[in-house]
Coordinates of C-alpha atoms in Angstrom, one line a residue:
Chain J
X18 CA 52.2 -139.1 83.3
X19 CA 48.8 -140.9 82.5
X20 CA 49.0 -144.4 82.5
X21 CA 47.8 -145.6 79.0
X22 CA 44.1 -146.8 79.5
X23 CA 41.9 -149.7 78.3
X24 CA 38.3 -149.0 78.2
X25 CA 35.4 -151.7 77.8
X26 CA 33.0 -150.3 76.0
X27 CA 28.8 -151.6 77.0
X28 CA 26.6 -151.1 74.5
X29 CA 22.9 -150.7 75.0
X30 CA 20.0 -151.0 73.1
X31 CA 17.0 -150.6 74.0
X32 CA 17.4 -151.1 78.0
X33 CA 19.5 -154.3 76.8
X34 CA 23.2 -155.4 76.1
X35 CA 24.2 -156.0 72.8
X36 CA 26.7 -156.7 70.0
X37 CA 27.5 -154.3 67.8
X38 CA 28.7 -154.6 63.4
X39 CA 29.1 -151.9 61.1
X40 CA 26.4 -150.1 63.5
X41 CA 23.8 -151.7 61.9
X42 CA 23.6 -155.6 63.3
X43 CA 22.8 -156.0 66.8
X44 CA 22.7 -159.1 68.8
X45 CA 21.5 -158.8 72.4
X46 CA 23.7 -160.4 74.9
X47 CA 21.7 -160.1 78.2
X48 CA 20.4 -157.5 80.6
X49 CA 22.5 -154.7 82.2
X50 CA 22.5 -155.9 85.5
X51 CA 24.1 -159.2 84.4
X52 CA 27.4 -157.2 83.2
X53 CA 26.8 -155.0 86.1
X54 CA 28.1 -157.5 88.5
X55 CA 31.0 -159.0 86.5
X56 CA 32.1 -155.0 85.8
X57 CA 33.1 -154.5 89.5
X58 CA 35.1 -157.6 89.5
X59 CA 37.2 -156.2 86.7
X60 CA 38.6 -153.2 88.2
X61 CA 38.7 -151.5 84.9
X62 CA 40.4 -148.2 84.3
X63 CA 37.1 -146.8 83.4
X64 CA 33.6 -147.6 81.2
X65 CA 31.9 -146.3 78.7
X66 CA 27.9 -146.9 78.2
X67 CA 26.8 -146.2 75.0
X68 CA 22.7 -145.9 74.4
X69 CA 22.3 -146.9 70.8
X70 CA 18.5 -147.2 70.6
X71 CA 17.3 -145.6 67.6
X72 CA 14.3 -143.5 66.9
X73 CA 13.4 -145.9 64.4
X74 CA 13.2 -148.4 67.4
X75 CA 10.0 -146.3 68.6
X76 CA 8.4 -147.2 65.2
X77 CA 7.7 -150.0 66.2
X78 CA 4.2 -149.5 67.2
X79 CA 6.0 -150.1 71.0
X80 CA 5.4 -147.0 72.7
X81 CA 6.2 -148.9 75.6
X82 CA 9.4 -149.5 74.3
X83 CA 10.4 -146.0 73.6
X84 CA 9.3 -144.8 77.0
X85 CA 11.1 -147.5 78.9
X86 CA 13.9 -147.2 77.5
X87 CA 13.9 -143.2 78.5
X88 CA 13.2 -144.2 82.0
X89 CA 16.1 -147.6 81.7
X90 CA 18.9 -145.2 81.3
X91 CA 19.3 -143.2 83.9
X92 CA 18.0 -146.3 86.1
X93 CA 20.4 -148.3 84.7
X94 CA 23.1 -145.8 85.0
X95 CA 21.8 -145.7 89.0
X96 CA 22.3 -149.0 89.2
X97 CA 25.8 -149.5 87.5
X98 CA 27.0 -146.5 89.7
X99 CA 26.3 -148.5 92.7
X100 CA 29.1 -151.1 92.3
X101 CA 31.2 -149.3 90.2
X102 CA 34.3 -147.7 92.0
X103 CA 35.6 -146.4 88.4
X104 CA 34.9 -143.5 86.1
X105 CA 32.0 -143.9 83.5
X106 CA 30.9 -142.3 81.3
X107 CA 27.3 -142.3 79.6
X108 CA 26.4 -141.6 75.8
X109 CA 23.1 -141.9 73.6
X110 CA 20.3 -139.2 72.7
X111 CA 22.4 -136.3 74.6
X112 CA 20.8 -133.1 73.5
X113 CA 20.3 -130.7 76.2
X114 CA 22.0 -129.5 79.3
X115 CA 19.1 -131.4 81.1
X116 CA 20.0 -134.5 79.9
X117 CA 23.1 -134.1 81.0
X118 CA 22.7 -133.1 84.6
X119 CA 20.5 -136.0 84.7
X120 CA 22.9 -138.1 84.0
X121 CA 25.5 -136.8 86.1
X122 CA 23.0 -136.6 88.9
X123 CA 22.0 -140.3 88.2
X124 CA 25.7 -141.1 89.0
X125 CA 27.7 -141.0 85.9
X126 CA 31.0 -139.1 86.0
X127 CA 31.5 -137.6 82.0
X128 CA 28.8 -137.5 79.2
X129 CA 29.5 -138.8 75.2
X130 CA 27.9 -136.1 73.0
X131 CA 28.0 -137.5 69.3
X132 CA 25.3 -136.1 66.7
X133 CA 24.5 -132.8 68.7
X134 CA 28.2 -131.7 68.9
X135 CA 27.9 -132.1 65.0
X136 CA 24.7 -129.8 64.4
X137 CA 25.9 -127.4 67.0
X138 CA 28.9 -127.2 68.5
X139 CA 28.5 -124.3 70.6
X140 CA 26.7 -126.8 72.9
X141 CA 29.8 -128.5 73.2
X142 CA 31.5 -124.7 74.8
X143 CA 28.1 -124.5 77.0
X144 CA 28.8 -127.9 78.5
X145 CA 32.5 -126.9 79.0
X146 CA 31.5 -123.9 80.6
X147 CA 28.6 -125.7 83.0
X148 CA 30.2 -128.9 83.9
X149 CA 34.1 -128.4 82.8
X150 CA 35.7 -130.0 80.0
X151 CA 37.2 -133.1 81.6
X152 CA 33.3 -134.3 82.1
X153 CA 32.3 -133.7 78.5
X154 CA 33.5 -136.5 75.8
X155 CA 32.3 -135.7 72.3
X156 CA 31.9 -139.1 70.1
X157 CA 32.8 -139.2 66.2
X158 CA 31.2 -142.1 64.0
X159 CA 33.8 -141.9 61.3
X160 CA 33.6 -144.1 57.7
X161 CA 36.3 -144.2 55.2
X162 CA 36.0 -143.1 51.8
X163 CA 39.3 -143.4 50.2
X164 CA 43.0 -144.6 51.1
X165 CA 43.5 -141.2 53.2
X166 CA 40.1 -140.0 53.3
X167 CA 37.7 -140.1 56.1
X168 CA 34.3 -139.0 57.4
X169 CA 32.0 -138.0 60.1
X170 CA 28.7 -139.8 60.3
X171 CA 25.9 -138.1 62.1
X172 CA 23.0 -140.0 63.8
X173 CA 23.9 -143.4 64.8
X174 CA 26.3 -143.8 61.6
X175 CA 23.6 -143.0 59.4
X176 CA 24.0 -139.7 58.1
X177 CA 26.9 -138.2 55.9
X178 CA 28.0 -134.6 57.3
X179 CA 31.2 -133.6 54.7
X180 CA 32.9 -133.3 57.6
X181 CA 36.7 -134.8 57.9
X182 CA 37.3 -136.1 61.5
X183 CA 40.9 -134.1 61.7
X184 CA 38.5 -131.1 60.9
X185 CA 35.9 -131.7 63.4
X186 CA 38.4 -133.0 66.0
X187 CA 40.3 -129.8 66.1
X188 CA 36.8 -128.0 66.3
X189 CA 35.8 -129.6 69.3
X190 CA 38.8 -129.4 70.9
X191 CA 38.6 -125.4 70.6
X192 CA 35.0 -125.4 72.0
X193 CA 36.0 -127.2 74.9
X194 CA 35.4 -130.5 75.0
X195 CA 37.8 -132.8 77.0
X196 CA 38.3 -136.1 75.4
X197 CA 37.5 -137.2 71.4
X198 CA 35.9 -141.0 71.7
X199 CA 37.1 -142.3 67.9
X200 CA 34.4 -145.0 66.8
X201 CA 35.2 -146.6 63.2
X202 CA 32.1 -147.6 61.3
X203 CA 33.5 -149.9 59.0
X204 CA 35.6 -151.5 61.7
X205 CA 33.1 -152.1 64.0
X206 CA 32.3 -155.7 64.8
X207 CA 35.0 -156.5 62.5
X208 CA 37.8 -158.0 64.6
X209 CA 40.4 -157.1 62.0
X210 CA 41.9 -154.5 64.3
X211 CA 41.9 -150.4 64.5
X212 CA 41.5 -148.2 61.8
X213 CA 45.1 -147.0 62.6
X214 CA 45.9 -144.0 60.6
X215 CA 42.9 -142.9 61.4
X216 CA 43.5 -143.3 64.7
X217 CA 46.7 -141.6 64.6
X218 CA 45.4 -138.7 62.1
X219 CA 43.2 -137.8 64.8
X220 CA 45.6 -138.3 67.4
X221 CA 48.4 -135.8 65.4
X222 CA 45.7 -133.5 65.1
X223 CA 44.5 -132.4 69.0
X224 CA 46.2 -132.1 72.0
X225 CA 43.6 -133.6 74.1
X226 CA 43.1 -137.6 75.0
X227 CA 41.9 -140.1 72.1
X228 CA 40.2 -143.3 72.9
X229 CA 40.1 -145.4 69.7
X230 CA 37.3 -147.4 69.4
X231 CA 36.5 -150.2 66.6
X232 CA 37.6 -153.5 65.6
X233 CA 39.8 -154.9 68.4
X234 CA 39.3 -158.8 68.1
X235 CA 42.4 -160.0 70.1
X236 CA 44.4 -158.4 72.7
X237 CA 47.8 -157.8 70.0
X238 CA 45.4 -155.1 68.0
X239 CA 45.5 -153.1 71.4
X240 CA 49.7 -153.3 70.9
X241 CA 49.2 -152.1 67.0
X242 CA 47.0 -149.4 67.8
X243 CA 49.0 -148.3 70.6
X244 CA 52.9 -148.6 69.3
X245 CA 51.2 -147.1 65.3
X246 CA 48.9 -144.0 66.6
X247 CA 49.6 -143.4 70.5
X248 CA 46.3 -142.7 71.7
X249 CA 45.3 -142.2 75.3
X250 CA 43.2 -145.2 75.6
X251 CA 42.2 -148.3 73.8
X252 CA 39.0 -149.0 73.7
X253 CA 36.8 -152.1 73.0
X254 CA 32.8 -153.4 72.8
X255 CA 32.6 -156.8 71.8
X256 CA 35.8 -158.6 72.7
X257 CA 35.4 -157.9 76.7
X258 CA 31.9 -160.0 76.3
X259 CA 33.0 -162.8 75.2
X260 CA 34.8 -164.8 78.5
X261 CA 35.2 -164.3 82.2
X262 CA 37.7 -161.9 83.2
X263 CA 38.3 -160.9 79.7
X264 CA 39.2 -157.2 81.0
X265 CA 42.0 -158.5 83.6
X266 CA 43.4 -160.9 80.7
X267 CA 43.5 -157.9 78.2
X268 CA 45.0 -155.8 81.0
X269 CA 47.6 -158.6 82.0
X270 CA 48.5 -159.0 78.2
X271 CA 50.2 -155.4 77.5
X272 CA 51.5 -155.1 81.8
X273 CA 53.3 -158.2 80.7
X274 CA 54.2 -156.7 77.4
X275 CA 56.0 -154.0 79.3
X276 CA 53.3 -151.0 78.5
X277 CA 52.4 -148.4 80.4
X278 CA 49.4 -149.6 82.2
X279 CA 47.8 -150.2 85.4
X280 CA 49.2 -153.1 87.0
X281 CA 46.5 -155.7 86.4
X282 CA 44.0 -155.7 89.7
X283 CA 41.1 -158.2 90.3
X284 CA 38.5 -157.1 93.5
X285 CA 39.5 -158.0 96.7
X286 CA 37.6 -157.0 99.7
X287 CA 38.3 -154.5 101.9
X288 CA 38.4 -154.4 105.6
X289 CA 35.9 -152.3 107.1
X290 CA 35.4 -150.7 110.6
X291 CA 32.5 -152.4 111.1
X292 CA 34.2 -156.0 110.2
Chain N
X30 CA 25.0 -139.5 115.4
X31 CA 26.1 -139.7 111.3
X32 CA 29.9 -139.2 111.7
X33 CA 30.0 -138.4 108.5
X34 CA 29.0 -135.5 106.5
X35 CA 29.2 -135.4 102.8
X36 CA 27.9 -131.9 101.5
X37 CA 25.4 -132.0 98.6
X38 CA 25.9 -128.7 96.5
X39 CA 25.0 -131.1 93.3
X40 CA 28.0 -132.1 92.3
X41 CA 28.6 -134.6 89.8
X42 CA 30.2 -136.8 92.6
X43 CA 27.9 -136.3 95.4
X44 CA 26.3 -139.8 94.2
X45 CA 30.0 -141.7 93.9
X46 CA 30.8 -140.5 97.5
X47 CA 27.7 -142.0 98.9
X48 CA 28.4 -145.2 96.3
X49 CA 31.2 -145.9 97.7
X50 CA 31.1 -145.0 101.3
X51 CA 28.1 -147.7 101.2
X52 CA 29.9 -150.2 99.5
X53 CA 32.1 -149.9 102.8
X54 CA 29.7 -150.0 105.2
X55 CA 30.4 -146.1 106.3
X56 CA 27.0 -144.6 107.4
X57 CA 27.1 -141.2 106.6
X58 CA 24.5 -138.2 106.6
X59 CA 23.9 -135.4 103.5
X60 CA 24.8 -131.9 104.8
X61 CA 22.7 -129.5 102.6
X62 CA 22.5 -126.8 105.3
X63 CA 24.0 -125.0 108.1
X64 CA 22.5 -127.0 111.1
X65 CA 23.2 -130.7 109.3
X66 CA 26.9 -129.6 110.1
X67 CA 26.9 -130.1 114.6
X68 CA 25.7 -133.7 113.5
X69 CA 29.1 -134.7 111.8
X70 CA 32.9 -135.5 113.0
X71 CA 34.4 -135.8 109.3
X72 CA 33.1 -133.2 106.6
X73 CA 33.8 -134.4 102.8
X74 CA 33.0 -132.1 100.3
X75 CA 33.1 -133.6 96.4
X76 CA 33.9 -132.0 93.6
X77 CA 33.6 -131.7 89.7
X78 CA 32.9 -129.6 87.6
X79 CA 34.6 -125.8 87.9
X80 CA 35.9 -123.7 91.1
X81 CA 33.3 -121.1 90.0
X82 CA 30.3 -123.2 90.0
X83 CA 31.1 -125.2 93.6
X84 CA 31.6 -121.8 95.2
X85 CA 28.5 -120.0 93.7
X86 CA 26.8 -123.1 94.9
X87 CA 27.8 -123.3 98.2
X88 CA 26.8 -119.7 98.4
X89 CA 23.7 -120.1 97.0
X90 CA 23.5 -122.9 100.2
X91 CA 24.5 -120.1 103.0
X92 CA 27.1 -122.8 104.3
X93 CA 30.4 -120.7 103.4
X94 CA 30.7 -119.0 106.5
X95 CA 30.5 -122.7 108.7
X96 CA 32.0 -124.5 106.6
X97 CA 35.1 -122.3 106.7
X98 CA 34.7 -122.0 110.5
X99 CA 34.1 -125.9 110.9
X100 CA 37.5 -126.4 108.9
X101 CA 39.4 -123.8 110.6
X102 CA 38.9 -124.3 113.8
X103 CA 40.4 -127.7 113.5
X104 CA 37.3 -129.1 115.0
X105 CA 35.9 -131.3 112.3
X106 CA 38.1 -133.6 109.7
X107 CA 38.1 -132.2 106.2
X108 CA 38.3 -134.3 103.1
X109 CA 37.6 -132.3 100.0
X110 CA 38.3 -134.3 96.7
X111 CA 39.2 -132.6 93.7
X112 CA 37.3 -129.3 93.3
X113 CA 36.4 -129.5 96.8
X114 CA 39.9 -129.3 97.7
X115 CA 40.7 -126.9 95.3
X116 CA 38.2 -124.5 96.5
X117 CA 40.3 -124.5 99.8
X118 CA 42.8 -121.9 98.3
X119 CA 42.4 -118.3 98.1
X120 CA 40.8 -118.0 95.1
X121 CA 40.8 -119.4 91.6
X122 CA 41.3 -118.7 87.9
X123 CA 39.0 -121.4 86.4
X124 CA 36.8 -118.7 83.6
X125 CA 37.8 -115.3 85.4
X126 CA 39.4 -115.0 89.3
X127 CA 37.1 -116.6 91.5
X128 CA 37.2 -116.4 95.4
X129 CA 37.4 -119.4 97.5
X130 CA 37.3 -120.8 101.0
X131 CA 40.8 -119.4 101.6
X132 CA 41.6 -121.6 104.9
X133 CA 44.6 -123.1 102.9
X134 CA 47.5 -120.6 101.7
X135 CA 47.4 -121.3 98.0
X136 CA 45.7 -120.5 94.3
X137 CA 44.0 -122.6 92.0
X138 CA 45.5 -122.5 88.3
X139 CA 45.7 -124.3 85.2
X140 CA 48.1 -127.2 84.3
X141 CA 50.9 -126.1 82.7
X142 CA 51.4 -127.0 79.2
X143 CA 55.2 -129.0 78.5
X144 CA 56.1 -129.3 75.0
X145 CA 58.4 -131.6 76.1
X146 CA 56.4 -133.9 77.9
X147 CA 53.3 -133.5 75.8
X148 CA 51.0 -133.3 78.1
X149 CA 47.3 -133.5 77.6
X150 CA 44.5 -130.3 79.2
X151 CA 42.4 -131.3 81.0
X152 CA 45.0 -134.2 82.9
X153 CA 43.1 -137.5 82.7
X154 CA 43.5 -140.9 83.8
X155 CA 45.2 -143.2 86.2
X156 CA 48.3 -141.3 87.5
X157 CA 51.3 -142.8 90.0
X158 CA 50.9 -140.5 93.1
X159 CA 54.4 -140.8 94.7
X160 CA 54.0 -139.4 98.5
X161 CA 55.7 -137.1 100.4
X162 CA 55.0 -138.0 103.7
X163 CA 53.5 -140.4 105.8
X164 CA 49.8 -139.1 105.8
X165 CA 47.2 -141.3 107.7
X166 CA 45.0 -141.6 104.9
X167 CA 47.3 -143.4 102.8
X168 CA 47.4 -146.1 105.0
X169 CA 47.9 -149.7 103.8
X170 CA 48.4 -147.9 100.3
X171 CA 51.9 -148.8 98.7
X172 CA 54.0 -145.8 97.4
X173 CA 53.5 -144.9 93.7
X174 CA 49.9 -146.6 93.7
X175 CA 48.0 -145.2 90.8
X176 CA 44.6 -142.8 91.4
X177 CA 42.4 -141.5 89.2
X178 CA 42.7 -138.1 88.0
X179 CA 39.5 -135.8 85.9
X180 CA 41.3 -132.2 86.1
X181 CA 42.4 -129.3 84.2
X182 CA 43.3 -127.0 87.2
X183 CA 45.3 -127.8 90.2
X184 CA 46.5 -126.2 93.5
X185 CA 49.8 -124.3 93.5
X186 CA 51.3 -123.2 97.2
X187 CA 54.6 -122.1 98.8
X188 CA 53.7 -124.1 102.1
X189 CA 55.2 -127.3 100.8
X190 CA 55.1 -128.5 104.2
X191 CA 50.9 -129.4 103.7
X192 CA 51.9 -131.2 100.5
X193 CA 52.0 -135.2 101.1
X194 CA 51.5 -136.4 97.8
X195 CA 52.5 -135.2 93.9
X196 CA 52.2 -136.4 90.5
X197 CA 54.3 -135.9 87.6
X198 CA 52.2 -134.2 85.0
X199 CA 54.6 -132.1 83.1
X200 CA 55.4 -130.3 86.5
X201 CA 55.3 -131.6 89.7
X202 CA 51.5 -131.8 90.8
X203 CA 49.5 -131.7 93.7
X204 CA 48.1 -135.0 94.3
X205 CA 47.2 -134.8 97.8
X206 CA 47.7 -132.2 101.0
X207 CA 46.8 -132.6 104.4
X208 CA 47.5 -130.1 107.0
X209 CA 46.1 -131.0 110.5
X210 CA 43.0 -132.3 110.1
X211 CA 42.5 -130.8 106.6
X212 CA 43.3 -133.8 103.8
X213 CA 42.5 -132.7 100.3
X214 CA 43.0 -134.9 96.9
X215 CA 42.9 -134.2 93.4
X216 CA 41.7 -137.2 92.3
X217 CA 38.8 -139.1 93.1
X218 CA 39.7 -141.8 95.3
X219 CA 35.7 -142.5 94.9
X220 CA 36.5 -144.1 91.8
X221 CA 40.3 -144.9 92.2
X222 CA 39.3 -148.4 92.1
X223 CA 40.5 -150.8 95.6
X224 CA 43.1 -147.6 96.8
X225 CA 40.6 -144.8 96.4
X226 CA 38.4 -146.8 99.3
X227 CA 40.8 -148.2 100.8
X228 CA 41.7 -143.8 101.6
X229 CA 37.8 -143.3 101.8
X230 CA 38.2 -146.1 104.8
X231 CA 41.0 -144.4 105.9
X232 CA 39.9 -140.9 106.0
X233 CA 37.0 -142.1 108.1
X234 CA 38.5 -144.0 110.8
X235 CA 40.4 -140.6 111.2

């Protein structure tokens, strides 16, 4: 079986690295090409890049910031590619079947679909059926209302759908899609840990991987989330920002714990015919 | 003279191949049509996406016929990495029965679902590949070595003799074949971190 995975998550904004709390403060942290080069040093079990530039962004009177930014992401998903010897996975703005064959073209391996696998989730079968399910991820935003009551925000966390995340999990799963990505709004930025039953409400309700996403702030909230809910991978923004080699310490910290995971690797060259 | 070949058909990999085969200082050429394929020792054909779409689209190329003669007549090393080794079974089941390059005595299927084991469709993520004989392009690799796996379907044959390495994924699973100087894997040793080039190295000093 599947060794359990840890994903660092790269958020982008705008062409630039940033911070994310309660998707609505963001704090730049530096360009792309910066974390590019400490990425492939990592040997992470994959990476997630998530575009969270905002229409409102383009309000900005910046036109040259809206149409920059189209261009930056598949450039910067060219770039990344280039040194990355691990899965990734691109998410942000995906709409069309263009937009995703872009992408993939540009040289990611799987696409996030969040807001349009919400307003129509026959687009999530027509992906499926185009580029298999294994390539398409679909992203919940998900904010609690009660004690045992959750919900699916559309567009960047900003708009309420009535939709239960159990519900909308199981939906997507039956049009196809190959992976749920499990993003916490409340817990985001928060450092206080997972949202764990909802975590594990999601993960009771599908048969298909989970990567919880939200609120790790030190290595022993990867342990809670994966001894409470057992989800395929842990995921985390912030926390792998912060110091060098973040990602092998994280990694080192549950091998050593005795979990399931990749025995913790850092770069080493290889020999070539040429050398 | 490009000893390499990596066939463009637009799959999602095409771009990881050529990533990674640069990052190791392997020239290689793009193979898009029939006479790109005299030019090349070592023919590696990626793969994602379904078993229906690669063969439609090598169709669509007009390189089925040499490509199938290139890898039978045991005249050119194959690597085809997930779909693209898939595709060398008779034919497929990936949305409706699909046929495929057929130079390998097998059929493309879906995972089987344990209850057991609770395993997940499509099969993703790092995966122990334990191996079942001594293939050259696992090569400075150490037993059990994790790879990275993106798959709902896989390879089923009777010639267990091809088969050189599996994975446990509710049944046993083919990880890896190689029969002459046909090598196939089902995961995606483009992005299998230091192993997956260290078999991409491998594969071309074949």
């Amino acid at each position: 079986m599947p060794k359990l995975r840890i994903i660092p998550i790269i958020l982008l904004k705008n062409g630039r690295v940033v911070q994310s709390k309660n998707f609505n403060r963001h704090q730049v942290l530096g360009t792309p090409s910066v974390i590019v080069g400490r990425l492939s040093n990592w040997c992470a079990d994959e990476v997630i890049y998530l575009d969270i530039s905002r229409d409102s962004q383009y309000d900005l009177n910046r036109d040259d910031l809206n149409f920059k930014n189209n261009n930056s992401i598949l450039s910067i998903i060219k770039e990344v590619s280039e040194n990355c010897f691990m899965p990734f996975t691109v998410g942000g703005g995906i709409k069309t079947i263009q937009d995703i064959e872009d992408r993939l073209a540009a040289g990611a391996d799987k696409v996030s679909i969040n807001s349009q696998a919400i307003s129509d989730p026959k687009y999530i079968s027509e992906c499926a059926r185009i580029f298999g399910s294994q390539c398409i991820v679909v992203s919940m935003d998900v904010k609690k209302i009660s004690q045992s009551c959750w919900e699916v925000y559309a567009n960047y966390g900003k708009d309420s759908t009535n939709h239960s995340p159990t519900e909308l999990a199981v939906k997507y799963q039956e049009h196809g899609a190959g992976e749920i990505l499990l993003n916490s709004i409340d817990k985001d930025g928060a450092g206080t840990g997972y949202d764990l039953p909802l975590v594990k409400s999601v993960v009771d309700a599908v048969s298909i991987p989970v990567i919880a996403q939200g609120g790790v702030g030190k290595w022993e909230h990867f342990q809670e989330c994966i001894d409470f809910a057992k989800p395929s991978a842990v995921a985390a923004a912030n926390i792998f920002q912060y110091t060098e080699n973040s990602y092998f310490n994280a990694n080192e910290y549950l091998y050593e714990n005795s979990y399931d995971v990749r025995k913790p690797t850092l770069n080493t060259i290889i020999e070539t015919a040429e050398n | 003279m490009s000893k390499i070949g990596i066939i463009n058909y637009g799959s999602g990999n095409f771009k990881s191949v050529c990533n990674a085969l640069n990052h190791l200082n392997i020239s290689w050429a793009e193979i898009t049509s029939n006479d790109h394929f005299s030019k090349v020792s070592h023919i590696i054909l990626p793969g994602v996406g379904t078993y229906r779409d690669c063969m439609e689209r090598l169709e669509k190329m007009d390189i089925i016929d040499i490509l199938k003669n290139a890898i039978k007549s045991d005249k050119k090393y194959f690597l085809g990495i997930c779909v693209g080794m898939q595709v060398l079974t008779k034919y497929g089941t990936e949305f409706g029965k699909h046929e495929g390059l057929g130079v390998i005595n097998g059929k493309t299927g879906i995972i089987n679902k344990n209850k057991k084991k609770k395993n997940t469709i499509p099969h993703i993520g790092w995966t122990e590949v334990t191996f079942k004989k001594n293939s050259k392009i696992y090569q400075g690799i150490e037993n059990n070595s994790s790879f990275y796996f993106l798959h709902s379907y896989r390879v089923q044959t009777t010639n267990t003799e091809i088969i050189s390495g599996t994975v446990d994924y509710g049944d046993e699973i083919i990880a890896s074949l190689e029969s002459k100087k046909i090598y196939g894997v089902q995961f995606h040793p483009e992005k299998s971190q230091m192993n997956g080039l260290r078999l991409l190295n491998n594969f071309s000093n074949l």
